[in-house]
Short mmCIF file of C-alpha atoms (C1' of nucleotides) in Angstrom, two decimals:
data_model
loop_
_atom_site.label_atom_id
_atom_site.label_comp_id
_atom_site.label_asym_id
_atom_site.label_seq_id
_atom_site.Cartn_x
_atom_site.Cartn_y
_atom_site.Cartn_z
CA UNK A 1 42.88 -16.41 36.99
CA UNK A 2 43.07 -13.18 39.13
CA UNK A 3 45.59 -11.44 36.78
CA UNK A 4 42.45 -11.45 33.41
CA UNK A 5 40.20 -10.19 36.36
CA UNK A 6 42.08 -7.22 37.57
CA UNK A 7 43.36 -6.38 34.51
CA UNK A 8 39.68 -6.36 33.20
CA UNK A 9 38.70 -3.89 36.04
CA UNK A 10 41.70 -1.56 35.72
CA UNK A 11 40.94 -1.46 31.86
CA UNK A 12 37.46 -0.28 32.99
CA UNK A 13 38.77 1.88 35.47
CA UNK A 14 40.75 3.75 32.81
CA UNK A 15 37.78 3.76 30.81
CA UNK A 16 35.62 5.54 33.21
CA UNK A 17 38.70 7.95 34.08
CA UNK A 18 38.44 8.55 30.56
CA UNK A 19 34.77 9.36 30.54
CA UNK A 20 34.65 11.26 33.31
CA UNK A 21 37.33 13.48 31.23
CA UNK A 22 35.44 13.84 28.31
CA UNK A 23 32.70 15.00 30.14
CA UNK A 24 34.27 17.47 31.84
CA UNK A 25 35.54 19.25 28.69
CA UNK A 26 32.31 18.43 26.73
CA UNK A 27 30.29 19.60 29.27
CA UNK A 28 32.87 22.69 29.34
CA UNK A 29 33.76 23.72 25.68
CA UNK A 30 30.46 21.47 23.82
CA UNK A 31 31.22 18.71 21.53
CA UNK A 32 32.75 20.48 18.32
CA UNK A 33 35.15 23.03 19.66
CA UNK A 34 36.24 19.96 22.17
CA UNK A 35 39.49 18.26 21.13
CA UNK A 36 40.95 14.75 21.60
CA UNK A 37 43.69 16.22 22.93
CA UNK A 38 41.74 18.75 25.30
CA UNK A 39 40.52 15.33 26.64
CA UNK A 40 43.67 13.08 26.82
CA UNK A 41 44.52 16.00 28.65
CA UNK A 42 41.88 16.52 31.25
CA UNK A 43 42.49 12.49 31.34
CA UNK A 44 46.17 12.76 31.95
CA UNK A 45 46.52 10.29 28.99
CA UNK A 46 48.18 10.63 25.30
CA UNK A 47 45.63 11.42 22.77
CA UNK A 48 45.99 7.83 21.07
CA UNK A 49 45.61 5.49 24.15
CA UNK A 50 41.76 6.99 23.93
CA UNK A 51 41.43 5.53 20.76
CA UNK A 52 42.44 1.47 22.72
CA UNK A 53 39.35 2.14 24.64
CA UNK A 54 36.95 4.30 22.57
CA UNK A 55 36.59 3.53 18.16
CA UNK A 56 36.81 7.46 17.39
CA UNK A 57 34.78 10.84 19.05
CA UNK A 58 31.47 10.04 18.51
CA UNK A 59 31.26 7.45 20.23
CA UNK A 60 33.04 8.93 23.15
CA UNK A 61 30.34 10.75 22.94
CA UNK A 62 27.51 8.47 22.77
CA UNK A 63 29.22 6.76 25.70
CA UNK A 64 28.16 9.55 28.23
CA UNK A 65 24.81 8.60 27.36
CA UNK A 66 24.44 5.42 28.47
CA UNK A 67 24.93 5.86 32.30
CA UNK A 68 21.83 8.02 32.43
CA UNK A 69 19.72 5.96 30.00
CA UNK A 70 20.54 2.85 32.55
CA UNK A 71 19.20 5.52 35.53
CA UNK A 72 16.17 6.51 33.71
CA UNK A 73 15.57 2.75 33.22
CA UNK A 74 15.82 2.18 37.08
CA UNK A 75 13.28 5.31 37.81
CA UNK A 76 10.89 4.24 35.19
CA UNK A 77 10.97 0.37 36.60
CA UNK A 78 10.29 1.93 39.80
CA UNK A 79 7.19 3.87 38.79
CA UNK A 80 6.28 1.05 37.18
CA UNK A 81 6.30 -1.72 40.44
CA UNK A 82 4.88 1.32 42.60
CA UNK A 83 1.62 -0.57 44.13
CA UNK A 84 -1.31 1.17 45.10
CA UNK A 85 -1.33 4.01 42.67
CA UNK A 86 -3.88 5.37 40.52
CA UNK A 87 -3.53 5.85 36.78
CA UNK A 88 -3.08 9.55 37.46
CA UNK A 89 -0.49 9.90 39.68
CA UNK A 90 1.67 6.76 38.08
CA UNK A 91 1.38 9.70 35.33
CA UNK A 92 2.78 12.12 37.98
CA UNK A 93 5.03 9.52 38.80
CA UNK A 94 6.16 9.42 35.62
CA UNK A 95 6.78 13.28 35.06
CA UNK A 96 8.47 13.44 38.80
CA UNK A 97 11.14 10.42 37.40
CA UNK A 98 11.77 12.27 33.80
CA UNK A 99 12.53 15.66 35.53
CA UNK A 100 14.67 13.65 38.25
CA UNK A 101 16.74 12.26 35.63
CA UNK A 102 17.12 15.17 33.77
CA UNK A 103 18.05 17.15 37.38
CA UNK A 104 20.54 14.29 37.69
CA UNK A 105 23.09 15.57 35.03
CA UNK A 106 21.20 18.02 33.24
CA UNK A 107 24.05 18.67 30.25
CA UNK A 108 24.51 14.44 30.25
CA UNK A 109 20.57 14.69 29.31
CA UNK A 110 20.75 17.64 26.95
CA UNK A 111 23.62 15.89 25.24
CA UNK A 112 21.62 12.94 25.00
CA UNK A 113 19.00 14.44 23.51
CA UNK A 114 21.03 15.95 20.66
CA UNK A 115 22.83 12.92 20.05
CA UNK A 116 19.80 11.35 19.63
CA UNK A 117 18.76 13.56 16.71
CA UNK A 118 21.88 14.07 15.12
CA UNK A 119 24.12 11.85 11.89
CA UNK A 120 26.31 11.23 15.07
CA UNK A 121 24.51 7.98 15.44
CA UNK A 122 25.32 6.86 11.87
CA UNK A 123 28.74 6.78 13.12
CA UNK A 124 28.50 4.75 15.77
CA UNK A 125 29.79 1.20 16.51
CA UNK A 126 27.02 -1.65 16.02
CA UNK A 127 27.78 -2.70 19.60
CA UNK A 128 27.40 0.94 20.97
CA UNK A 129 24.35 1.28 18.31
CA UNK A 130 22.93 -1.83 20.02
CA UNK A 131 23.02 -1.13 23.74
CA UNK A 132 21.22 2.43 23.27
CA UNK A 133 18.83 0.98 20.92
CA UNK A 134 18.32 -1.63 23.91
CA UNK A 135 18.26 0.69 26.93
CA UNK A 136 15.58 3.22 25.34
CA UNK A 137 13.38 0.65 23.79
CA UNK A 138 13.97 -0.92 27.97
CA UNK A 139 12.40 2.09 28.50
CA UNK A 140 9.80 2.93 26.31
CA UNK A 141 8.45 -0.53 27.10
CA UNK A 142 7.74 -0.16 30.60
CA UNK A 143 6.09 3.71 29.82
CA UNK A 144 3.82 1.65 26.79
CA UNK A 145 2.80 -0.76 29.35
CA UNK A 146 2.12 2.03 32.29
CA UNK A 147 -0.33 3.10 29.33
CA UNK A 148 -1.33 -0.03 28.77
CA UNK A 149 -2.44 -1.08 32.04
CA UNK A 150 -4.40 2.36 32.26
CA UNK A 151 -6.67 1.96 28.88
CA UNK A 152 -7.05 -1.66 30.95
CA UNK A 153 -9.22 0.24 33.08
CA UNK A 154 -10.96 2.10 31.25
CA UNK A 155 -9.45 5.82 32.37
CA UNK A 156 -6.87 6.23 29.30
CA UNK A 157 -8.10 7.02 25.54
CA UNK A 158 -7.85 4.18 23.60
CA UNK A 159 -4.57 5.02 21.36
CA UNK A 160 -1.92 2.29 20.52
CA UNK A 161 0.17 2.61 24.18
CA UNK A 162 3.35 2.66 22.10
CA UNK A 163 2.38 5.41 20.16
CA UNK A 164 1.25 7.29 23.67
CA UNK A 165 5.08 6.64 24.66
CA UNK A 166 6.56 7.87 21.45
CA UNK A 167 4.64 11.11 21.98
CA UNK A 168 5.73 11.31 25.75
CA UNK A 169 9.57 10.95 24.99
CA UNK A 170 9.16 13.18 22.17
CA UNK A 171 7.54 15.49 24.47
CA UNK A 172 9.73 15.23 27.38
CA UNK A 173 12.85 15.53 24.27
CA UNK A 174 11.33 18.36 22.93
CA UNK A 175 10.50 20.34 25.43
CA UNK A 176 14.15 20.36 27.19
CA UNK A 177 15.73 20.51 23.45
CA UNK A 178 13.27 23.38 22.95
CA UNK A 179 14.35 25.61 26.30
CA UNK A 180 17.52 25.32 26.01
CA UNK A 181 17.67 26.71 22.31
CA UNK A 182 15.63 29.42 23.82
CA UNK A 183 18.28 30.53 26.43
CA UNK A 184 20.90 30.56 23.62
CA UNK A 185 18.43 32.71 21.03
CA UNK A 186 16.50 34.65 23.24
CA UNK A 187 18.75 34.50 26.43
CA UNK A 188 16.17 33.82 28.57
CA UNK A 189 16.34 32.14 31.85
CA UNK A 190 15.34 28.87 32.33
CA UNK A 191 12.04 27.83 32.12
CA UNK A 192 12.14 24.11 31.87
CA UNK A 193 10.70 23.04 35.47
CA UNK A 194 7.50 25.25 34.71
CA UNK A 195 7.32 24.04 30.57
CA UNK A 196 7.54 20.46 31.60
CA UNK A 197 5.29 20.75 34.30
CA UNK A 198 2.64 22.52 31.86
CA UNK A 199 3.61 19.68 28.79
CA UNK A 200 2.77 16.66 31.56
CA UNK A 201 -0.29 18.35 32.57
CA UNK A 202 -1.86 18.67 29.21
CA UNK A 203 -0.32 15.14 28.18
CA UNK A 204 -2.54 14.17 31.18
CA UNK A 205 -5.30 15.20 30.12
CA UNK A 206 -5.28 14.28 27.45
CA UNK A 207 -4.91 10.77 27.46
CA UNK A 208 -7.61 11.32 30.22
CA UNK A 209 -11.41 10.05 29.22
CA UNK A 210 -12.86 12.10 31.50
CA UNK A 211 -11.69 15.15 32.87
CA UNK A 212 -12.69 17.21 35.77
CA UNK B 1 21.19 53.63 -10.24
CA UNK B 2 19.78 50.47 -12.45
CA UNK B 3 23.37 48.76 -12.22
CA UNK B 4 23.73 48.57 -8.56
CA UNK B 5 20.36 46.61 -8.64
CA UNK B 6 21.10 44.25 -10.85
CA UNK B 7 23.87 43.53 -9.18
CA UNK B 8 22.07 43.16 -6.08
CA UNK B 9 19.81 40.78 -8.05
CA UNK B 10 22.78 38.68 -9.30
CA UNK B 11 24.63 38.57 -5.73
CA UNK B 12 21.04 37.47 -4.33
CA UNK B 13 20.81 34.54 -6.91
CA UNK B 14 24.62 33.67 -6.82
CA UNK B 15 23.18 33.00 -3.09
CA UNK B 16 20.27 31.06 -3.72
CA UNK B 17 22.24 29.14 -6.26
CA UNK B 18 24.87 28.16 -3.17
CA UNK B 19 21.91 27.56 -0.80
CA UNK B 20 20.54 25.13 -3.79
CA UNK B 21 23.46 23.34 -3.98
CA UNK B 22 24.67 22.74 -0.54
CA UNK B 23 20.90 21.83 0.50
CA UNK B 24 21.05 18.84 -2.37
CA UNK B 25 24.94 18.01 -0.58
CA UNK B 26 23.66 18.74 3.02
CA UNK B 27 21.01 16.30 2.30
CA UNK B 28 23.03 13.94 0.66
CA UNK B 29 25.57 13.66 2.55
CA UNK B 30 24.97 15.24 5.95
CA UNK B 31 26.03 17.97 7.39
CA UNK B 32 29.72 16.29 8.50
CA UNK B 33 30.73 14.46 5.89
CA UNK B 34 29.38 17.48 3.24
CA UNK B 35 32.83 19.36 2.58
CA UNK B 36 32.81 23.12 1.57
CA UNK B 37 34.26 21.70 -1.61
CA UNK B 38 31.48 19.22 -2.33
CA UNK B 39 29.21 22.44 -2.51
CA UNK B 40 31.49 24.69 -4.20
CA UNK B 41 31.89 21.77 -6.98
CA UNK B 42 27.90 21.59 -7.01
CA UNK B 43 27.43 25.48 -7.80
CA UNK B 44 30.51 25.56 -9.68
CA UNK B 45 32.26 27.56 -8.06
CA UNK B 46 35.58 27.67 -5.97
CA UNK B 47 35.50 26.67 -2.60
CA UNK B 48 36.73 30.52 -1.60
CA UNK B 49 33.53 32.10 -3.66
CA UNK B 50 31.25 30.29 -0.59
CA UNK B 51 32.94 32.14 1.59
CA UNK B 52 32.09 35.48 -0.51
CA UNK B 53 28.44 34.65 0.76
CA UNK B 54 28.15 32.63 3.80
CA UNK B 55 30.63 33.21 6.86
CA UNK B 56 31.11 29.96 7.13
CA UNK B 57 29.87 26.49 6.86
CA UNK B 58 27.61 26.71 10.02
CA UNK B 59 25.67 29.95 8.45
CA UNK B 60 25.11 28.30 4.89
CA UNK B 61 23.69 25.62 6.69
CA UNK B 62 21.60 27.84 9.20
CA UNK B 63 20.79 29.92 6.20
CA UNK B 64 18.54 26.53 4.38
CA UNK B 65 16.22 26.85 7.72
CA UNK B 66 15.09 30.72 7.05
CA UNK B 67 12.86 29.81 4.26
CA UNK B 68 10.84 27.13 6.05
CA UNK B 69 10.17 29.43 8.59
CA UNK B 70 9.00 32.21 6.34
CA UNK B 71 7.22 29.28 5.19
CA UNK B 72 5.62 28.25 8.56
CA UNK B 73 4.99 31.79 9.31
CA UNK B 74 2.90 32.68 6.21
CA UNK B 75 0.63 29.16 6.44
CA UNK B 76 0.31 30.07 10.79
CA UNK B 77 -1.02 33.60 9.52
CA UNK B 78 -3.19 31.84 7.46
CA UNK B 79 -4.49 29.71 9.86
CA UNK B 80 -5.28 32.31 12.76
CA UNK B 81 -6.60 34.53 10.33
CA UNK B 82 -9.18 32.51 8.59
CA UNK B 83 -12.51 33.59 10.18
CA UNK B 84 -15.55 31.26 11.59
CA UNK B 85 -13.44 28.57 12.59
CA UNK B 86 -14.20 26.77 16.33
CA UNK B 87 -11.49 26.33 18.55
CA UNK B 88 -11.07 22.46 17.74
CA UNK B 89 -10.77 23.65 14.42
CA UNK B 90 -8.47 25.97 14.87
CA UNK B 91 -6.43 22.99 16.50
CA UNK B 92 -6.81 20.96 13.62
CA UNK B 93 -5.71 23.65 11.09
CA UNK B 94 -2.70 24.58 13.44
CA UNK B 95 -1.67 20.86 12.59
CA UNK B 96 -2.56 20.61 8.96
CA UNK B 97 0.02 23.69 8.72
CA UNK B 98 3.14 21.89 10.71
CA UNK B 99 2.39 18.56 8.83
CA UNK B 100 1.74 20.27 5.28
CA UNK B 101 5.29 22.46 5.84
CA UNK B 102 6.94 19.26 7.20
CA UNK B 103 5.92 17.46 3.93
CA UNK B 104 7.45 20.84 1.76
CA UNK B 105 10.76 19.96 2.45
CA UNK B 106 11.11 16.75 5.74
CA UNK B 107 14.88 17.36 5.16
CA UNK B 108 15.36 20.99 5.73
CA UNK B 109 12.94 20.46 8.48
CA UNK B 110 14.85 18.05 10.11
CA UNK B 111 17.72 20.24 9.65
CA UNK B 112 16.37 22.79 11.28
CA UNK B 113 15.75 20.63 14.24
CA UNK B 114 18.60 19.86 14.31
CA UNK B 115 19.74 22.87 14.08
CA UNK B 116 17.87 24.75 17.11
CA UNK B 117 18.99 21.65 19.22
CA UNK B 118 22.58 22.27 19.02
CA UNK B 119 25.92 24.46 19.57
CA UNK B 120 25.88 25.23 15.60
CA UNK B 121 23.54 28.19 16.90
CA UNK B 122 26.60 29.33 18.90
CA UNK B 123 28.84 30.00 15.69
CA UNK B 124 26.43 32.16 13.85
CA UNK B 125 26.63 35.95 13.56
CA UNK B 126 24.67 38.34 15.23
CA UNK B 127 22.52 39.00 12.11
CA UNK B 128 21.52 35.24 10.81
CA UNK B 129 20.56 34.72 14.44
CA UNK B 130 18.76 37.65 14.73
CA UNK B 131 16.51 36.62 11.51
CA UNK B 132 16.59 32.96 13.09
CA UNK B 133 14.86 34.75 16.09
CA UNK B 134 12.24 36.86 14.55
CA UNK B 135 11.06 34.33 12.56
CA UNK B 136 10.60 31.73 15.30
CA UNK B 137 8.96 34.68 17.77
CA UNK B 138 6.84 35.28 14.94
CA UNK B 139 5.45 31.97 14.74
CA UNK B 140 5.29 31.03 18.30
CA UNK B 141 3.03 34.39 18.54
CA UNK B 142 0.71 33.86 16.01
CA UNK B 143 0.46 30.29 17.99
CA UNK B 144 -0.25 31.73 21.45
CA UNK B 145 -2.57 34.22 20.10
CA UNK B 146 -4.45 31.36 18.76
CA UNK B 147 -4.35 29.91 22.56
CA UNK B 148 -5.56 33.36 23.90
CA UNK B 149 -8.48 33.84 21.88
CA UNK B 150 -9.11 29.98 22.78
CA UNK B 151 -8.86 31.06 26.62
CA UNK B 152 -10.95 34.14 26.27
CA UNK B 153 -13.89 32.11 24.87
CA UNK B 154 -13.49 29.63 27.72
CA UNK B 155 -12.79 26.72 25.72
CA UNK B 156 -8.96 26.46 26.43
CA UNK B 157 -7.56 25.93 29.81
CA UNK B 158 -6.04 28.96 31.52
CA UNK B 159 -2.52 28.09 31.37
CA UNK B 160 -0.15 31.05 30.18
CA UNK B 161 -0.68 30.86 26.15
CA UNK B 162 3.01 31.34 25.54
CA UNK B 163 3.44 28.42 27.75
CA UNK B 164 0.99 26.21 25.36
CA UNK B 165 2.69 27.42 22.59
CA UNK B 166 5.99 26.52 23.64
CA UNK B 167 4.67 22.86 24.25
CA UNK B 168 3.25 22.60 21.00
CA UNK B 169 6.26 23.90 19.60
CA UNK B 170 8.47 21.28 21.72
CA UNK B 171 5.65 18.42 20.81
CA UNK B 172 6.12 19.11 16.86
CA UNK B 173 9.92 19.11 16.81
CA UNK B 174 10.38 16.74 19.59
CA UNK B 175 7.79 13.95 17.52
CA UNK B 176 10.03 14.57 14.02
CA UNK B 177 13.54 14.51 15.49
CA UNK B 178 12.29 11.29 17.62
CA UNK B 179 10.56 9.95 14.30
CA UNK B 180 13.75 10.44 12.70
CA UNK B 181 16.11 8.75 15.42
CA UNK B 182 13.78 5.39 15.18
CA UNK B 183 14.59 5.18 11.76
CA UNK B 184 18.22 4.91 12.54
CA UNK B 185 18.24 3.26 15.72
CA UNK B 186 15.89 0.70 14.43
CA UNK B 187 15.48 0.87 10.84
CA UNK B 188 11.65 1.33 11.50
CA UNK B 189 9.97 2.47 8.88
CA UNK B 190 8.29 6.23 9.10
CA UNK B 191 5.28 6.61 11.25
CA UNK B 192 5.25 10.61 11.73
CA UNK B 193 1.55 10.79 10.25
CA UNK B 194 0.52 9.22 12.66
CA UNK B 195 2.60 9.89 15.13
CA UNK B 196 1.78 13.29 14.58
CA UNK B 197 -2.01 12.68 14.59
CA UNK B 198 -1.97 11.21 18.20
CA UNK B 199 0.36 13.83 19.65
CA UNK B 200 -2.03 16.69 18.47
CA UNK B 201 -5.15 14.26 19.26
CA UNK B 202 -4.09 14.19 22.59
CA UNK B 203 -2.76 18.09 23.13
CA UNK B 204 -5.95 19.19 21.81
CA UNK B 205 -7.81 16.99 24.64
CA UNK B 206 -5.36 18.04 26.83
CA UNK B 207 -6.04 22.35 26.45
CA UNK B 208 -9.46 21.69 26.33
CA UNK B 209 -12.20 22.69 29.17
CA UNK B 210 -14.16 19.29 28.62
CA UNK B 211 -13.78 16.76 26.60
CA UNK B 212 -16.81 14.47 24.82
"C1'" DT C 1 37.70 54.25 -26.56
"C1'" DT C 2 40.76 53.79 -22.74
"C1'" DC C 3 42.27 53.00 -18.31
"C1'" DA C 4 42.55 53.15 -13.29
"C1'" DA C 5 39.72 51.67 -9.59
"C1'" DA C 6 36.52 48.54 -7.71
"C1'" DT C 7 34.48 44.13 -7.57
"C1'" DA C 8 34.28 39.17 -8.08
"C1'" DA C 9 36.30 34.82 -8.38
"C1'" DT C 10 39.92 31.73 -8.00
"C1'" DA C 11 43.42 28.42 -6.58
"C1'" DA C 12 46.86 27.69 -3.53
"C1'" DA C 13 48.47 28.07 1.23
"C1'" DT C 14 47.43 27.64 6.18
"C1'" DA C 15 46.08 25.72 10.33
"C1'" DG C 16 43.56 22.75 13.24
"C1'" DC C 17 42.17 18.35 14.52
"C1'" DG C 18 40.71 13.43 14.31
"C1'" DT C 19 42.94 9.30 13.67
"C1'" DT C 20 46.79 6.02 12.78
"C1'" DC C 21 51.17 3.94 13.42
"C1'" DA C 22 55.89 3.02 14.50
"C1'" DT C 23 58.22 2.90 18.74
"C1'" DT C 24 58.93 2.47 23.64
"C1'" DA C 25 57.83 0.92 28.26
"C1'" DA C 26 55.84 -2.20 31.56
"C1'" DG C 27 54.16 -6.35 33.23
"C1'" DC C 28 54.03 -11.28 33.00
"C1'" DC C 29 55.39 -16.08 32.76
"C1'" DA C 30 58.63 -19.96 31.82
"C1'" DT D 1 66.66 -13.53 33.92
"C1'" DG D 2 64.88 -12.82 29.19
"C1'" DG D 3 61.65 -13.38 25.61
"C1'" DC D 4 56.72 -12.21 24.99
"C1'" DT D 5 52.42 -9.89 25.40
"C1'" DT D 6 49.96 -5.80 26.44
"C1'" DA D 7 49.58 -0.79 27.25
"C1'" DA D 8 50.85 3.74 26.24
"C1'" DT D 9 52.99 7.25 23.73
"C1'" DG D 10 53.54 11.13 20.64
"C1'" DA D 11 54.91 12.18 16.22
"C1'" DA D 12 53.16 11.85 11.51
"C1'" DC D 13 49.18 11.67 8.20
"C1'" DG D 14 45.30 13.19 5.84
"C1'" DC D 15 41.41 15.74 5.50
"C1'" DT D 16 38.93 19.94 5.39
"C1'" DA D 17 37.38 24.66 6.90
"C1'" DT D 18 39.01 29.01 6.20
"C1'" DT D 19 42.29 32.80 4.58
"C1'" DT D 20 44.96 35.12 1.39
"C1'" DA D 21 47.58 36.49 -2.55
"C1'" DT D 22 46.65 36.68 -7.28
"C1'" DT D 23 44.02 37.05 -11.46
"C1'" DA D 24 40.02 38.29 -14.22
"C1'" DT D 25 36.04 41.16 -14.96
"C1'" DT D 26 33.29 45.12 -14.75
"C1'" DT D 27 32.57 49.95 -14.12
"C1'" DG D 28 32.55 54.83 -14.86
"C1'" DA D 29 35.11 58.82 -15.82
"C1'" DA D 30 38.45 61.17 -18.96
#
DNA sequence: TTCAAATAATAAATAGCGTTCATTAAGCCA
DNA sequence: TGGCTTAATGAACGCTATTTATTATTTGAA
């Protein structure tokens, strides 16, 4: 019985090695001008053994996504089971966790983000399609019922809470998608922190019912 | 001098007949799995011809986004010019615009989401990307002067007006590619209305002073 | 009207890359 | 040890963006 197990784990293993490859030259040359072979490469593998652990690019691809969608699950949970806090700063919270995952692997998030409004995902596997589809409704769940709990008492708008989450990720996906095509047309510097920090604010308020 | 306008006229429509045809492709199809050839066959013309016109594949495509935003720009004008309007109202308008050029063409809007949210911007030349630039400066201008004039009647919060407009830039675009990604993670069926109603419901709460 | 030069369009060739497949190597069990 | 299963390889395939050599068309002067 030990032989299936640690063959299971090395096959895992080598799919992680892999992973960690493709990242690297993603990360280094962006998904297009990439190859399969830059990656088998950076792997130390032939260009068709990626293809026993992966169905084609894409979902390569899509795979680097899921690590950080499981991490934003964890920091959302987290905000979520945080005791003692008022509607206002669980909405802090809330901000403090996006930017932490995005500060976690900024180009993971970026590439998530893109992949995530892209025909990529039409060319994904239905068991790939299925665990995203899983971890980001995971997570839209537990902001909808942050919101929920607040219109509970009283202090948030009364808007469907899922549609207040849509608009949050959209926000949050929006406004990093939005500064980073700004450094590559304008050339600016970064100005996510202070954008985000500016988006949450408003979003605050304006789910607010009263406000200062 | 009469010929070398008219054939400025006919090189100019030989364009907008390409454009024409790879937007019904590009739409059809998707940018990926749209080959050059698919569009040349759609103009008829040769494959090579394209090339007589567009740089490449990434600049035809590009190229469908420049009349939306000439589009967007002339309906903001409109907006920020029209006199006697309150703030609020000037919110509402502001939205009317985004949904009304949304609804002119959802596809090449998406594509231009798209678009700004990925590496394609990387492959374009200098002068396409330049255009691309102006256009979008333009409109986030008209936008933040619409947030200064708000500010300087005390109505708006004083946040840096570029800043606002940047978020209401990222909220649009953020809310339609995220709109667009529930359809094909979860075969949902389209709720950007109203989508689109709460996230300006709530941004206009949000820049307000005080809210009712 | 004619003809060289310029312009426009074409179709075929090229090159790059994702993906597949026939083959080889390694590990396992009887 | 020797067949058998699994893993890995890298060369071949097919597709498609792009280039290029060639052909057709238009132009403007002689």
């Amino acid at each position: 019985m030990g032989i299936q197990e640690r063959k299971e784990r090395e096959r895992e293993r080598r799919r992680q090695q892999i992973i960690v490859a493709a990242k690297r030259v993603f990360s280094e040359k962006g998904f297009t001008k990439a190859t399969m072979e830059d990656i088998a490469k950076e792997a130390e593998l032939s260009p068709g053994t990626i293809y026993l652990y992966f169905k084609n690019k894409d979902e390569l691809y899509a795979s680097l996504s899921l690590r950080i969608l499981q991490y934003l699950n964890i920091r959302l949970e987290h905000v979520a089971q945080q005791k003692g806090l008022s509607n206002d700063e669980r909405i802090k919270a809330l901000k403090e966790a996006m930017f932490d995952v995005y500060n976690f692997d900024p180009l993971v998030v970026i590439n998530m983000f893109h992949l995530q409004s892209s025909e990529t995902l039409k060319n994904l596997s239905p068991e790939l399609l299925a665990e995203i589809k899983q971890l980001s409704q995971s997570s839209l769940k537990v902001i909808s019922e942050i919101f929920a709990a607040g219109i509970q008492d009283g202090v948030f708008i009364e808007k469907h809470p899922v549609a207040l989450a849509d608009v949050l990720w959209a926000l949050f996906s929006g406004v990093v998608l939005w500064e980073e095509s700004k450094k590559i047309i304008n050339g600016e510097k970064d100005y996510l922190k202070e954008t985000l920090e500016v988006a949450f604010d408003i979003f605050g308020r304006g789910i607010s019912k009263s406000v200062a």
